[in-house]
Amino acid sequence: MKKTTQLKNLIQGRDLGFLMEAHSGLSARIVEEAGFPGIWGSGLSISAAMGVRDNNEASWTQVLETVEFMADCTSIPILLDGDTGYGNFNNMRRLVRKLCQRGIAGVCIEDKVFPKTNSFLRGEQQPLADIDEFSGKIKAGLDSRLDDDFCIVARIEAFIADWGLKEALKRADAYHRAGAAALLIHSKRNRPDEIFAFMKAWGNRCPVMIVPTKYYSTPTEEFRQRGISTVIWANHLLRSAVKAMQNTAGEIFEQQSLIDIEDKLVPVKEIFRLQNDDELAEAEGRYLASKRDMAAIILAAGRGKELGDLTLDRPKAMLPVNGTPIIKQALDQLHARSIKDVTVVRGYKKKTLAPLGCSFVDNDHYDETGELYSLYLARAQLEGPAVISYGDIVFRSYILDELIGHAGDIVVVVDSYIGERRPDYVGDFVRCSEKNRKSYDQGHVQLREIELAEKGSFAGPQDGEWIGLLKTTEAGSRALLQTMERLQEQPDFKQMKLAELLRQVLADGGVVDVVYIDGHWMDVDNYEDFAKSQGF
Ligand code: SPV
Ligand code: MG
């Protein structure tokens, strides 16, 4: 139900209703959690919490901002104590529109003169507004509502200014006729005589609200019996907070220690709860999971035979490119993106990889097995989202960012720059749903086919080469695992290339998305690559 409708029902309901004061988002939440059906946005409390007087020293937009915080963190309606409407009918019109826009359910205005003073301060000296002027203000407010259920409550200050019952009734009648949803009749006496006299004379012509701050000892049942609509507890959270803060500040100042105070306070955890940190944690799980929990698998078991002497004592993943081993560059790039859970599948000269300080899975049959088998051995890493990479590629960092940032479940990086490949070049050539248009507004590109041949026997047009880098979401990892489990039943599984896994995903009707690049990476397969890589 809309907050405006909730407030309207509360005010107009048959039972006695209660509004509790709040002056900040935090106190508003506390009001809601206590079970109150609505909040009184107290002018006294809001101004006091700001450290200023209840004399319109805080501007109306500062009050508006405060009640917006209160509305944002609660689901119960707020009736704002709008003082005099902060000016004439025109100010009232703008106030009502803004309150409607910010999710406030209603406003109470008092028939005094801007700038007002709190009713309990020198009340007898307070001038009352002209009745017609104030009635016009009510009408202007009603005409400015963006929601017909938004309530305008008219507060009568005749008793505060010592004008008596007759004046109070005259004003009640005028404001009721102007369209006020309810009247608020206020008294500064410590007995409710004026209020009860008013109720008797007014009858039940419209709902009447009260603020029993001064006549607090009156049993609530007395209010109920007289047909009062709503009781406002107007400043009690602020006052209890002040007492608690004074005690705590005094005690810590005296003792210069927290030892005796800690157990008297709510734990910091309670503050986090009131700030609704649970919701943020849940949202982080939804929106940040792919970054936070991402794992990585680097396939670095092979020697790289074509590199001859260079890989006599180490696998090619450990060859230095510009002074840093290839695989170390990938590790650094992953770590820089908070992907710390990296597993390297090692095989050939595996001890040389030990100083990398990551997790390892060993493929001791690296000589007679393919990359897919290496990935299979590291499948425990595919519990959640993951980056999977060949161990012999170097690439510019933005490529990893684009890959990780892609929303797809299985995403591969495809280099569309294939112009200068040697005739005998071996690569995972692909065909995609569209070519790389190298344009910012390129649509969603999907992988259509991936070549499995050792040397370029791909029949159709080639849109690029998969560089050996892919990422998965949790769902994507699950799909890869399931596909791998099925491929594993085939006799040649251990010799399969990674591309075969992607091909099977496509054959099963799965979707593989593409991040296009245009160069900016290289793999190191032979002497020529190695020489070239030093200028990468
Ligand atoms: C407020 O809470 O600011 C009120 C009620 O207007 S009273 O302080 O009693 O005037
Ligand atoms: Mg007030």
PDB file of N, CA, C and O in Angstrom, residues 398 413-422 425 428-430 435-438 462-467 515-523 532:
ATOM      1  N   TYR A 398      44.006  -4.644 -20.848  1.00  0.00           N
ATOM      2  CA  TYR A 398      42.616  -4.279 -21.120  1.00  0.00           C
ATOM      3  C   TYR A 398      41.820  -5.467 -21.646  1.00  0.00           C
ATOM      4  O   TYR A 398      40.599  -5.542 -21.504  1.00  0.00           O
ATOM      5  N   VAL A 413      38.058 -14.717 -26.040  1.00  0.00           N
ATOM      6  CA  VAL A 413      38.685 -13.557 -26.685  1.00  0.00           C
ATOM      7  C   VAL A 413      39.138 -13.989 -28.073  1.00  0.00           C
ATOM      8  O   VAL A 413      39.873 -14.979 -28.228  1.00  0.00           O
ATOM      9  N   VAL A 414      38.689 -13.253 -29.078  1.00  0.00           N
ATOM     10  CA  VAL A 414      39.026 -13.585 -30.459  1.00  0.00           C
ATOM     11  C   VAL A 414      39.785 -12.419 -31.088  1.00  0.00           C
ATOM     12  O   VAL A 414      39.316 -11.270 -31.056  1.00  0.00           O
ATOM     13  N   ASP A 415      40.948 -12.739 -31.628  1.00  0.00           N
ATOM     14  CA  ASP A 415      41.739 -11.722 -32.324  1.00  0.00           C
ATOM     15  C   ASP A 415      41.357 -11.743 -33.796  1.00  0.00           C
ATOM     16  O   ASP A 415      41.530 -12.746 -34.484  1.00  0.00           O
ATOM     17  N   SER A 416      40.815 -10.631 -34.276  1.00  0.00           N
ATOM     18  CA  SER A 416      40.382 -10.599 -35.673  1.00  0.00           C
ATOM     19  C   SER A 416      41.541 -10.271 -36.606  1.00  0.00           C
ATOM     20  O   SER A 416      41.410 -10.326 -37.818  1.00  0.00           O
ATOM     21  N   TYR A 417      42.688  -9.938 -36.051  1.00  0.00           N
ATOM     22  CA  TYR A 417      43.839  -9.582 -36.889  1.00  0.00           C
ATOM     23  C   TYR A 417      44.599 -10.854 -37.255  1.00  0.00           C
ATOM     24  O   TYR A 417      45.443 -11.324 -36.507  1.00  0.00           O
ATOM     25  N   ILE A 418      44.270 -11.433 -38.410  1.00  0.00           N
ATOM     26  CA  ILE A 418      44.932 -12.691 -38.755  1.00  0.00           C
ATOM     27  C   ILE A 418      45.671 -12.561 -40.087  1.00  0.00           C
ATOM     28  O   ILE A 418      46.077 -13.555 -40.675  1.00  0.00           O
ATOM     29  N   GLY A 419      45.875 -11.344 -40.499  1.00  0.00           N
ATOM     30  CA  GLY A 419      46.465 -11.097 -41.819  1.00  0.00           C
ATOM     31  C   GLY A 419      47.870 -11.643 -42.006  1.00  0.00           C
ATOM     32  O   GLY A 419      48.209 -12.152 -43.077  1.00  0.00           O
ATOM     33  N   GLU A 420      48.681 -11.579 -40.988  1.00  0.00           N
ATOM     34  CA  GLU A 420      50.096 -11.873 -41.211  1.00  0.00           C
ATOM     35  C   GLU A 420      50.555 -13.213 -40.650  1.00  0.00           C
ATOM     36  O   GLU A 420      51.697 -13.371 -40.272  1.00  0.00           O
ATOM     37  N   ARG A 421      49.679 -14.165 -40.568  1.00  0.00           N
ATOM     38  CA  ARG A 421      50.077 -15.469 -40.051  1.00  0.00           C
ATOM     39  C   ARG A 421      50.887 -16.234 -41.102  1.00  0.00           C
ATOM     40  O   ARG A 421      50.614 -16.148 -42.310  1.00  0.00           O
ATOM     41  N   ARG A 422      51.847 -17.015 -40.633  1.00  0.00           N
ATOM     42  CA  ARG A 422      52.590 -17.897 -41.551  1.00  0.00           C
ATOM     43  C   ARG A 422      51.641 -18.949 -42.112  1.00  0.00           C
ATOM     44  O   ARG A 422      50.653 -19.306 -41.445  1.00  0.00           O
ATOM     45  N   TYR A 425      50.968 -21.726 -39.726  1.00  0.00           N
ATOM     46  CA  TYR A 425      50.590 -21.292 -38.371  1.00  0.00           C
ATOM     47  C   TYR A 425      49.483 -22.203 -37.824  1.00  0.00           C
ATOM     48  O   TYR A 425      48.517 -22.533 -38.503  1.00  0.00           O
ATOM     49  N   ASP A 428      43.639 -21.679 -33.139  1.00  0.00           N
ATOM     50  CA  ASP A 428      42.232 -22.057 -32.997  1.00  0.00           C
ATOM     51  C   ASP A 428      41.387 -21.025 -33.752  1.00  0.00           C
ATOM     52  O   ASP A 428      40.899 -20.047 -33.165  1.00  0.00           O
ATOM     53  N   PHE A 429      41.255 -21.234 -35.043  1.00  0.00           N
ATOM     54  CA  PHE A 429      40.527 -20.253 -35.850  1.00  0.00           C
ATOM     55  C   PHE A 429      39.023 -20.418 -35.680  1.00  0.00           C
ATOM     56  O   PHE A 429      38.528 -21.532 -35.489  1.00  0.00           O
ATOM     57  N   VAL A 430      38.349 -19.286 -35.755  1.00  0.00           N
ATOM     58  CA  VAL A 430      36.914 -19.322 -35.435  1.00  0.00           C
ATOM     59  C   VAL A 430      36.089 -18.573 -36.470  1.00  0.00           C
ATOM     60  O   VAL A 430      36.591 -17.731 -37.208  1.00  0.00           O
ATOM     61  N   LYS A 435      31.501 -10.200 -38.124  1.00  0.00           N
ATOM     62  CA  LYS A 435      32.925  -9.862 -38.129  1.00  0.00           C
ATOM     63  C   LYS A 435      33.202  -8.722 -37.149  1.00  0.00           C
ATOM     64  O   LYS A 435      32.281  -8.008 -36.739  1.00  0.00           O
ATOM     65  N   ASN A 436      34.480  -8.554 -36.839  1.00  0.00           N
ATOM     66  CA  ASN A 436      34.862  -7.440 -35.974  1.00  0.00           C
ATOM     67  C   ASN A 436      34.719  -6.141 -36.757  1.00  0.00           C
ATOM     68  O   ASN A 436      35.466  -5.878 -37.698  1.00  0.00           O
ATOM     69  N   ARG A 437      33.737  -5.340 -36.343  1.00  0.00           N
ATOM     70  CA  ARG A 437      33.542  -4.058 -37.030  1.00  0.00           C
ATOM     71  C   ARG A 437      34.407  -2.970 -36.406  1.00  0.00           C
ATOM     72  O   ARG A 437      34.382  -1.830 -36.829  1.00  0.00           O
ATOM     73  N   LYS A 438      35.124  -3.323 -35.372  1.00  0.00           N
ATOM     74  CA  LYS A 438      36.015  -2.388 -34.677  1.00  0.00           C
ATOM     75  C   LYS A 438      35.282  -1.088 -34.366  1.00  0.00           C
ATOM     76  O   LYS A 438      35.830   0.005 -34.505  1.00  0.00           O
ATOM     77  N   GLN A 462      37.271 -17.066 -42.090  1.00  0.00           N
ATOM     78  CA  GLN A 462      37.721 -17.011 -40.708  1.00  0.00           C
ATOM     79  C   GLN A 462      37.530 -15.596 -40.169  1.00  0.00           C
ATOM     80  O   GLN A 462      38.002 -14.645 -40.761  1.00  0.00           O
ATOM     81  N   ASP A 463      36.886 -15.509 -39.017  1.00  0.00           N
ATOM     82  CA  ASP A 463      36.669 -14.185 -38.431  1.00  0.00           C
ATOM     83  C   ASP A 463      37.758 -13.825 -37.445  1.00  0.00           C
ATOM     84  O   ASP A 463      37.839 -12.695 -36.985  1.00  0.00           O
ATOM     85  N   GLY A 464      38.600 -14.805 -37.100  1.00  0.00           N
ATOM     86  CA  GLY A 464      39.670 -14.498 -36.166  1.00  0.00           C
ATOM     87  C   GLY A 464      40.184 -15.763 -35.504  1.00  0.00           C
ATOM     88  O   GLY A 464      39.830 -16.882 -35.875  1.00  0.00           O
ATOM     89  N   GLU A 465      41.044 -15.530 -34.516  1.00  0.00           N
ATOM     90  CA  GLU A 465      41.644 -16.654 -33.811  1.00  0.00           C
ATOM     91  C   GLU A 465      41.327 -16.524 -32.324  1.00  0.00           C
ATOM     92  O   GLU A 465      41.482 -15.446 -31.724  1.00  0.00           O
ATOM     93  N   TRP A 466      40.905 -17.609 -31.738  1.00  0.00           N
ATOM     94  CA  TRP A 466      40.723 -17.612 -30.282  1.00  0.00           C
ATOM     95  C   TRP A 466      42.118 -17.626 -29.679  1.00  0.00           C
ATOM     96  O   TRP A 466      42.944 -18.475 -30.024  1.00  0.00           O
ATOM     97  N   ILE A 467      42.387 -16.698 -28.762  1.00  0.00           N
ATOM     98  CA  ILE A 467      43.762 -16.547 -28.290  1.00  0.00           C
ATOM     99  C   ILE A 467      44.102 -17.486 -27.135  1.00  0.00           C
ATOM    100  O   ILE A 467      45.208 -17.468 -26.614  1.00  0.00           O
ATOM    101  N   VAL A 515      34.596 -11.661 -27.215  1.00  0.00           N
ATOM    102  CA  VAL A 515      35.181 -10.323 -27.074  1.00  0.00           C
ATOM    103  C   VAL A 515      36.204 -10.212 -28.192  1.00  0.00           C
ATOM    104  O   VAL A 515      37.153 -10.992 -28.249  1.00  0.00           O
ATOM    105  N   TYR A 516      35.979  -9.284 -29.111  1.00  0.00           N
ATOM    106  CA  TYR A 516      36.914  -9.101 -30.220  1.00  0.00           C
ATOM    107  C   TYR A 516      38.075  -8.212 -29.798  1.00  0.00           C
ATOM    108  O   TYR A 516      37.887  -7.201 -29.105  1.00  0.00           O
ATOM    109  N   ILE A 517      39.261  -8.595 -30.243  1.00  0.00           N
ATOM    110  CA  ILE A 517      40.399  -7.691 -30.130  1.00  0.00           C
ATOM    111  C   ILE A 517      41.063  -7.613 -31.500  1.00  0.00           C
ATOM    112  O   ILE A 517      40.724  -8.381 -32.414  1.00  0.00           O
ATOM    113  N   ASP A 518      42.017  -6.726 -31.606  1.00  0.00           N
ATOM    114  CA  ASP A 518      42.695  -6.537 -32.886  1.00  0.00           C
ATOM    115  C   ASP A 518      44.198  -6.495 -32.592  1.00  0.00           C
ATOM    116  O   ASP A 518      44.799  -5.436 -32.519  1.00  0.00           O
ATOM    117  N   GLY A 519      44.772  -7.665 -32.353  1.00  0.00           N
ATOM    118  CA  GLY A 519      46.179  -7.731 -31.966  1.00  0.00           C
ATOM    119  C   GLY A 519      46.326  -7.566 -30.461  1.00  0.00           C
ATOM    120  O   GLY A 519      45.426  -7.918 -29.691  1.00  0.00           O
ATOM    121  N   HIS A 520      47.496  -7.020 -30.041  1.00  0.00           N
ATOM    122  CA  HIS A 520      47.769  -6.745 -28.624  1.00  0.00           C
ATOM    123  C   HIS A 520      47.941  -7.997 -27.771  1.00  0.00           C
ATOM    124  O   HIS A 520      47.707  -7.980 -26.568  1.00  0.00           O
ATOM    125  N   TRP A 521      48.295  -9.099 -28.419  1.00  0.00           N
ATOM    126  CA  TRP A 521      48.613 -10.311 -27.651  1.00  0.00           C
ATOM    127  C   TRP A 521      49.559 -11.126 -28.515  1.00  0.00           C
ATOM    128  O   TRP A 521      49.729 -10.855 -29.710  1.00  0.00           O
ATOM    129  N   MET A 522      50.189 -12.114 -27.966  1.00  0.00           N
ATOM    130  CA  MET A 522      50.906 -13.087 -28.795  1.00  0.00           C
ATOM    131  C   MET A 522      51.147 -14.359 -28.012  1.00  0.00           C
ATOM    132  O   MET A 522      51.124 -14.372 -26.780  1.00  0.00           O
ATOM    133  N   ASP A 523      51.295 -15.446 -28.752  1.00  0.00           N
ATOM    134  CA  ASP A 523      51.694 -16.672 -28.086  1.00  0.00           C
ATOM    135  C   ASP A 523      53.112 -17.005 -28.510  1.00  0.00           C
ATOM    136  O   ASP A 523      53.613 -16.509 -29.521  1.00  0.00           O
ATOM    137  N   LYS A 532      60.286 -12.257 -31.258  1.00  0.00           N
ATOM    138  CA  LYS A 532      59.328 -11.169 -31.455  1.00  0.00           C
ATOM    139  C   LYS A 532      58.720 -10.717 -30.117  1.00  0.00           C
ATOM    140  O   LYS A 532      58.446  -9.537 -29.899  1.00  0.00           O
TER     141      LYS A 532
END
